[in-house]
Tab-separated table of C-alpha atoms in Angstrom:
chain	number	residue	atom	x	y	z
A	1	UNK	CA	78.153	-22.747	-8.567
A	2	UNK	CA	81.845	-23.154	-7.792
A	3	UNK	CA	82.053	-26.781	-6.868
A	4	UNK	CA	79.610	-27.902	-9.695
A	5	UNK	CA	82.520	-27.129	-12.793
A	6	UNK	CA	84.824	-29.969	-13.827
A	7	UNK	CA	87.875	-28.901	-13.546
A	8	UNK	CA	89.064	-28.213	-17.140
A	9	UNK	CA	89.733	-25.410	-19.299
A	10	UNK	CA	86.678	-24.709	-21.443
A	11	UNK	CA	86.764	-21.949	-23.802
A	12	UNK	CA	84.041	-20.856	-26.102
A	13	UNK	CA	84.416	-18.607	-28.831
A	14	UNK	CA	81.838	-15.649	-30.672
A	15	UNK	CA	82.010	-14.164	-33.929
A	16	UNK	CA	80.821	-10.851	-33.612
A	17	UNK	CA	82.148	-9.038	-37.394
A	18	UNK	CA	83.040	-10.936	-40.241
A	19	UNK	CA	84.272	-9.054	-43.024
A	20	UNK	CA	85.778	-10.759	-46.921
A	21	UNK	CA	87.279	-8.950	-49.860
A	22	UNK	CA	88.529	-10.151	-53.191
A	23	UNK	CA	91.739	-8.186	-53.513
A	24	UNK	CA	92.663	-9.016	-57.243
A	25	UNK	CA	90.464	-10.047	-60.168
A	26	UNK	CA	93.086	-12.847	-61.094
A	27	UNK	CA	92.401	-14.634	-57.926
A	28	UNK	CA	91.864	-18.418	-58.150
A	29	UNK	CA	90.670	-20.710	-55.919
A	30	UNK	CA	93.975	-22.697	-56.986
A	31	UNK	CA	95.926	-20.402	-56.927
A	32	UNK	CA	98.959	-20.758	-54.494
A	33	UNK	CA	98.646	-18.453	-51.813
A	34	UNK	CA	100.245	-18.400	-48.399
A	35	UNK	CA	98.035	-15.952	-45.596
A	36	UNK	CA	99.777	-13.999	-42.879
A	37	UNK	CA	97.804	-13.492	-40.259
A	38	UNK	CA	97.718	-10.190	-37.625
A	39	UNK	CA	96.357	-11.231	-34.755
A	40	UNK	CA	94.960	-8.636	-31.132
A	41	UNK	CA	93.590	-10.593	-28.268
A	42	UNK	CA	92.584	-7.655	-25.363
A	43	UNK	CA	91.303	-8.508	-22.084
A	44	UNK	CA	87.729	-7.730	-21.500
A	45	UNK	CA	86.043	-8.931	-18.427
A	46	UNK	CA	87.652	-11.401	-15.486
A	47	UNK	CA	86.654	-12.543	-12.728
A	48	UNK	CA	87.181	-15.929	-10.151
A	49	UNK	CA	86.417	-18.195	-12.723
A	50	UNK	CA	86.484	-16.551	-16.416
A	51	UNK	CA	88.190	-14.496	-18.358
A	52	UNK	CA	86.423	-12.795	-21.812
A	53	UNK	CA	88.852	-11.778	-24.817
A	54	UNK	CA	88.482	-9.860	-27.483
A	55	UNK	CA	89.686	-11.083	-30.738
A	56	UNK	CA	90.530	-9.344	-34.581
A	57	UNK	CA	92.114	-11.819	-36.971
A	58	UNK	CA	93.188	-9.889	-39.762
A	59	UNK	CA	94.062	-13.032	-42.876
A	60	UNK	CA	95.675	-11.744	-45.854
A	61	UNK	CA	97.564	-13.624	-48.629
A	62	UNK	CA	100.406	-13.324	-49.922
A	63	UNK	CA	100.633	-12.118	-52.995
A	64	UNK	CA	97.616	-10.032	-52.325
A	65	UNK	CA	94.100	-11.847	-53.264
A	66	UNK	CA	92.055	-11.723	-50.340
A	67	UNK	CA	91.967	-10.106	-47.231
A	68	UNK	CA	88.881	-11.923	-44.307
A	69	UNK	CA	88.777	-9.550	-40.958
A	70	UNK	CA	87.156	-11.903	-38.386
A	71	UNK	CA	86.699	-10.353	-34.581
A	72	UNK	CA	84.817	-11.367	-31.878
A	73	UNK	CA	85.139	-12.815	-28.005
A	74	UNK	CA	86.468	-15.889	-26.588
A	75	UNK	CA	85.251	-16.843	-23.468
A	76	UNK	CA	88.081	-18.474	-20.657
A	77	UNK	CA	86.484	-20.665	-17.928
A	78	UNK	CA	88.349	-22.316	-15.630
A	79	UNK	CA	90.686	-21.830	-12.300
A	80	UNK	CA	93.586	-18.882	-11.987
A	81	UNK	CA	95.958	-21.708	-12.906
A	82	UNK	CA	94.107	-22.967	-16.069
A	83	UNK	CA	93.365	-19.410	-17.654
A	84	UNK	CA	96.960	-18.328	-17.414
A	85	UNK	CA	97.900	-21.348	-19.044
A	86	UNK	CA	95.441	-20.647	-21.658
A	87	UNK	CA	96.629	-17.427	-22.538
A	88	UNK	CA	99.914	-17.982	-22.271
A	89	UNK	CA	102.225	-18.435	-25.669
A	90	UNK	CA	104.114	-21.532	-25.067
A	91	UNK	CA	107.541	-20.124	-26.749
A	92	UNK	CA	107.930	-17.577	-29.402
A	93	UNK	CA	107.143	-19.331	-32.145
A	94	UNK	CA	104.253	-21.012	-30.523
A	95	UNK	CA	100.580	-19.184	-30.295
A	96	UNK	CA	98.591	-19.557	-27.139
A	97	UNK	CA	96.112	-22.186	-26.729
A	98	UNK	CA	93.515	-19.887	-26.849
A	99	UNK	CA	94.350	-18.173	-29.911
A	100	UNK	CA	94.482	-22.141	-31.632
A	101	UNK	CA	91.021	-22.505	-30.302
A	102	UNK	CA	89.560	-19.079	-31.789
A	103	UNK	CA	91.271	-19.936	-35.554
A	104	UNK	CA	90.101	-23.364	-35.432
A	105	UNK	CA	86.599	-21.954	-34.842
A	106	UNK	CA	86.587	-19.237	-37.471
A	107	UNK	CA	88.257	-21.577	-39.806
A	108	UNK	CA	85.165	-23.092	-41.287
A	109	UNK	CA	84.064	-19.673	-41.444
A	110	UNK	CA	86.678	-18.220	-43.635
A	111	UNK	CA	87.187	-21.340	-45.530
A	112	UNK	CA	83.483	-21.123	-47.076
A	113	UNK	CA	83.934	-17.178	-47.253
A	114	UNK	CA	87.274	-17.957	-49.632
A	115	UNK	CA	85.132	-20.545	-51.379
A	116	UNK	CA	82.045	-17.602	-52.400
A	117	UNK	CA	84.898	-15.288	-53.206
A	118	UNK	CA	87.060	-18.017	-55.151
A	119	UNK	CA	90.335	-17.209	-53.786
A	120	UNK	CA	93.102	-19.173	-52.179
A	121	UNK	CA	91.770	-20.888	-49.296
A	122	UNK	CA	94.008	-20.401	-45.844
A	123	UNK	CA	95.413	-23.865	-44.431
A	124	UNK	CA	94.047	-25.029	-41.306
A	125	UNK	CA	96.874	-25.705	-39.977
A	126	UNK	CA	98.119	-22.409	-37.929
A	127	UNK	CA	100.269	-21.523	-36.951
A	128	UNK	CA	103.797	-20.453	-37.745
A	129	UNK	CA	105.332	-17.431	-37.123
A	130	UNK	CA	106.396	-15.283	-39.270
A	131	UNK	CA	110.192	-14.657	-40.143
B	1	UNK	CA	74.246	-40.276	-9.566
B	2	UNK	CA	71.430	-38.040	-10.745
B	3	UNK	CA	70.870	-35.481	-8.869
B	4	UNK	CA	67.218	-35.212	-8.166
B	5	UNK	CA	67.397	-31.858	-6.516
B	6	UNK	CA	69.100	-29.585	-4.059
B	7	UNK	CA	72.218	-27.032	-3.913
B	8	UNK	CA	75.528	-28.193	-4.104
B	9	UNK	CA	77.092	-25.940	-0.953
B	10	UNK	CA	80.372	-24.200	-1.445
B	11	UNK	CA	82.743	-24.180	1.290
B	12	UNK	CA	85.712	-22.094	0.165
B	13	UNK	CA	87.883	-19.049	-0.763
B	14	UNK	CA	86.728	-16.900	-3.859
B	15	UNK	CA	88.950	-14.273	-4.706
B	16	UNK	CA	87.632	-11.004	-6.722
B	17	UNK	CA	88.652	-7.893	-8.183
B	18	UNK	CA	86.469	-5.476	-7.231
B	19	UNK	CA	83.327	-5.435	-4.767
B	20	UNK	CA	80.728	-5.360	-7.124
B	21	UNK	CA	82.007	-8.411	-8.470
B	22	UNK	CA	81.281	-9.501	-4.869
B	23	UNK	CA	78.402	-8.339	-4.985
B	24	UNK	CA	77.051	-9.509	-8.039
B	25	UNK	CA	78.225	-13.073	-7.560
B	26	UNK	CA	76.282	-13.264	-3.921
B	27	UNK	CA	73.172	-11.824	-5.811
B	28	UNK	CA	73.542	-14.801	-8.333
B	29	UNK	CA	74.053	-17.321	-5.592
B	30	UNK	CA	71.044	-16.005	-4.000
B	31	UNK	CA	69.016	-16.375	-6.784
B	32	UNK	CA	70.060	-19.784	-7.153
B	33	UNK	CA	69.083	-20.611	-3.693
B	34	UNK	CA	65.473	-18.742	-4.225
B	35	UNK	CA	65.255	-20.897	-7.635
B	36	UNK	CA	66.167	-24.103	-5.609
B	37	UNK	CA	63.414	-23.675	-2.893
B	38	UNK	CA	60.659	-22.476	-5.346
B	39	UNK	CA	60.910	-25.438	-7.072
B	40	UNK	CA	61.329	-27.511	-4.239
B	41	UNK	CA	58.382	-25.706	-2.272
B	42	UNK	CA	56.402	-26.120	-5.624
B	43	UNK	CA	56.307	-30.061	-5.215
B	44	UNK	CA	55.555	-30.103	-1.468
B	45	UNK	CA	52.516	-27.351	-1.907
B	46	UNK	CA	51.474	-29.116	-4.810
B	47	UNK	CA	51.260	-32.689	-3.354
B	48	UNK	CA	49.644	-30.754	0.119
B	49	UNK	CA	46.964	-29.445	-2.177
B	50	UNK	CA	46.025	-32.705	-3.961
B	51	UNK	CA	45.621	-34.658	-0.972
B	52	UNK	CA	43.258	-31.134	0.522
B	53	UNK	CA	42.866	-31.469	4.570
B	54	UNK	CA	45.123	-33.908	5.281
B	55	UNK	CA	47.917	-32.106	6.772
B	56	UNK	CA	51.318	-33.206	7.136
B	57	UNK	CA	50.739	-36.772	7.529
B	58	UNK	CA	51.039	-36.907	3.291
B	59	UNK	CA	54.570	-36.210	3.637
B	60	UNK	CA	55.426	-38.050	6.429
B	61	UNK	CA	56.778	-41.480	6.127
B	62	UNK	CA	56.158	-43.998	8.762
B	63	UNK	CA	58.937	-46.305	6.754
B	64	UNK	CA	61.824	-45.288	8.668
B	65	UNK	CA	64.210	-47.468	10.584
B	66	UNK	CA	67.833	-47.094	12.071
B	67	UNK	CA	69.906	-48.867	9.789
B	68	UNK	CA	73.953	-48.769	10.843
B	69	UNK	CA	74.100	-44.656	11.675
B	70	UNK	CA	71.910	-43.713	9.316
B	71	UNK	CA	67.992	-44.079	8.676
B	72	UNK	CA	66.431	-45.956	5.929
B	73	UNK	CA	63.122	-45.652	4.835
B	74	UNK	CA	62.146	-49.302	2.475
B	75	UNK	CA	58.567	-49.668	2.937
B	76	UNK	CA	57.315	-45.835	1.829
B	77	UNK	CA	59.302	-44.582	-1.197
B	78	UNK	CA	56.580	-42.033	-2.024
B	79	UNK	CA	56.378	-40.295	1.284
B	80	UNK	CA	60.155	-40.906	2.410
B	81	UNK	CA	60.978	-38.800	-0.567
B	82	UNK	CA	58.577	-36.012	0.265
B	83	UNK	CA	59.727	-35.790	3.504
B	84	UNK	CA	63.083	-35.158	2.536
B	85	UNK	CA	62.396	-32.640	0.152
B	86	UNK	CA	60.250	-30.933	2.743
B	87	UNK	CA	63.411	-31.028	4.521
B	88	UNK	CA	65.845	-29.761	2.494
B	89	UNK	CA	62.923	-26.848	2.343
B	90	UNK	CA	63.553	-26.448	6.021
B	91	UNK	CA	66.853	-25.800	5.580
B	92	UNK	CA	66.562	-23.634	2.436
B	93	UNK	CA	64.936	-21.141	4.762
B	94	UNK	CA	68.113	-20.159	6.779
B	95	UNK	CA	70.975	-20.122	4.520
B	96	UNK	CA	68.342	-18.206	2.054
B	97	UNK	CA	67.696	-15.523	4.816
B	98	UNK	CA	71.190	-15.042	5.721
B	99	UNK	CA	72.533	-14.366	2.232
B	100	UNK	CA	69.719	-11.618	1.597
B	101	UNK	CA	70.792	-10.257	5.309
B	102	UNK	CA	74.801	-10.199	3.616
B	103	UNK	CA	73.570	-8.826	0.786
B	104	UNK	CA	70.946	-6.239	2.134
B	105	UNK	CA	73.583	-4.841	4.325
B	106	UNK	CA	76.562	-5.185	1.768
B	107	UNK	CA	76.320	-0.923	1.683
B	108	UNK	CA	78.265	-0.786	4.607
B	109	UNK	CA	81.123	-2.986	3.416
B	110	UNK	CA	81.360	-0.942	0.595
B	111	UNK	CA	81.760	2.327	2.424
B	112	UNK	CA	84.766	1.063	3.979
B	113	UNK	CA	87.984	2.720	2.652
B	114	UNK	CA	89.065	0.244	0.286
B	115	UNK	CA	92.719	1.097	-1.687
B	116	UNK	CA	91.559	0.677	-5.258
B	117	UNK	CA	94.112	-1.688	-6.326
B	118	UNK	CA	92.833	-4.138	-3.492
B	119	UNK	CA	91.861	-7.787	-4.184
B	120	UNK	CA	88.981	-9.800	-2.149
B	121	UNK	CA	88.774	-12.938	-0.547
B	122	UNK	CA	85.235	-14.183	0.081
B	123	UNK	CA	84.732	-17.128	2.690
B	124	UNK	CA	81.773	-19.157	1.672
B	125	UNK	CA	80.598	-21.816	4.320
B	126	UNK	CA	78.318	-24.457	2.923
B	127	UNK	CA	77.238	-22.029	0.673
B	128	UNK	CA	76.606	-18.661	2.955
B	129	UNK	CA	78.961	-15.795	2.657
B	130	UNK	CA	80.752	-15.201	6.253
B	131	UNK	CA	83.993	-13.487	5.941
B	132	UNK	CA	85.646	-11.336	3.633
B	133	UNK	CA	89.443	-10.482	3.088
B	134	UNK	CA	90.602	-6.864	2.031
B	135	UNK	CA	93.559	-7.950	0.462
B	136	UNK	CA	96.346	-5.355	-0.297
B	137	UNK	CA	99.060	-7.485	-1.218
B	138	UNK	CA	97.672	-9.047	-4.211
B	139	UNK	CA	95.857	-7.126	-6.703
B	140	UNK	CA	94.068	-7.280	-10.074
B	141	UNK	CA	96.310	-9.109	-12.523
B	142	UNK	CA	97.327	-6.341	-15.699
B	143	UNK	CA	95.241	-6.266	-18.456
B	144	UNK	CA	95.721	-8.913	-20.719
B	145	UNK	CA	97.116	-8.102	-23.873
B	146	UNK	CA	98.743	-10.065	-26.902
B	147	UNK	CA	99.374	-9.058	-30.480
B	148	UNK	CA	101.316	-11.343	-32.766
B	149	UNK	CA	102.025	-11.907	-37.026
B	150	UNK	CA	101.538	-15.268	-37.440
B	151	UNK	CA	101.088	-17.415	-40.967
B	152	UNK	CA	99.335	-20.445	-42.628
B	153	UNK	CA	101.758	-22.005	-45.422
B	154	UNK	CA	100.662	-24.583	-48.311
């Protein structure tokens, strides 16, 4: 019910597809490796107090070792005010809160999926934009 | 504060995108409600049952007294409580009835030339849908869409 939500943003994430390749046979896991990372965030549902994404995080390194494809939804709950803010990229350089909140989830994710496929591991630390 | 049971009654402005969304919402809140006073009615038909024959008089507390504006009931916590959860049953009944009415006869709102890039404002009044807004001058808020190359650095 409306009036029983605190009011702060609360956004959940799901990983619906998870997909890992080993790009190169010299891959290490020590190996220094930067990732670039393509990211799509599409509207699915809204309505008065939500708003469902869905996600594709495409992570591949540079040079070319691995490649992870993570997609899914993220789930927005909160008022008009708080959702915009949410999805909202704070400057150019800057990713939106709710993209922080999706890579922070699938992080753990792709970090043991880099692990079984001993390659470079991505930093946690997202996110800078490209040049 | 726990609370031990009951609605919490929305008085407010929802806005929506499209009726159904209407719609389904005031279906959910009426299921809510239904959920509330089964449970509720549960303890009251229960405790009637137990005590077989004896009527009301289980659930009715002799305990009360006017204290300040409001009553107090300190010498029969069992029954005070009953009796207030046979009351919030009582008044269950109404706002239940009048949300299925709203809902039953929804058809007719939704025959009504609506432009299809219309937004709706729904009045709720301690919880029952009254009013609703056709509103033409703000509508659905474009698809959200972001794409962006982004990197992780050592």
């Amino acid at each position: 019910m409306p009036d029983e939500r605190e009011d702060v943003l609360e956004i959940t994430v799901l990983i619906e597809d998870v997909d890992a390749a080993r790009l190169s046979e010299k891959a290490t896991e020590n190996a220094t490796s930067n990732y670039s990372l393509n990211v799509s965030l599409a509207e699915r549902d809204r309505s008065q107090d939500h708003l469902v994404l869905s996600f594709s995080l495409e992570l591949t390194s540079q040079p070319a070792m691995a490649r992870f494809k993570v997609s899914g939804s993220a789930t927005l709950k909160g008022t008009k005010d708080e959702i915009k803010e949410g999805i909202a990229a704070p400057n150019d350089s800057r990713p939106p809160l709710v993209l922080l909140e999706i890579y922070e989830r699938i992080y753990s994710t792709v970090y043991l999926l880099a692990s079984a496929l001993k390659v470079p591991r991505p930093m946690p630390n997202l996110l800078k934009k490209s040049s | 504060m726990i609370q031990e049971t009951g609605t919490n009654l929305y008085s407010g402005i929802l806005r929506f995108y499209s009726l159904n969304d209407v719609r389904k919402y005031m279906k959910e809140l009426l299921e809510h409600y239904q959920r509330d006073y089964d449970r509720s009615s549960n303890v009251i038909g229960s405790l009637l049952r137990t005590e077989g024959g004896k009527g009301m008089e289980v659930i009715m507390s002799k305990g009360w007294a006017k204290v300040g504006a409001m009553f107090v009931d300190v010498t029969d916590p069992e029954k005070g409580g009953m009796e207030l959860t046979f009351q919030l049953v009582t008044e269950m009944k109404p706002r239940i009835s009048k949300t299925e009415e709203v809902l039953k006869t929804f058809e007719s709102v939704e025959a009504l030339p609506v432009p299809a890039d219309a937004s709706f404002l729904l009045y709720l009044h301690s919880g029952i849908p009254e009013r609703l807004v056709i509103d033409t001058t703000e509508s659905r808020p474009e698809a959200y869409v972001f794409k962006g190359d982004y990197a992780t650095v050592q």
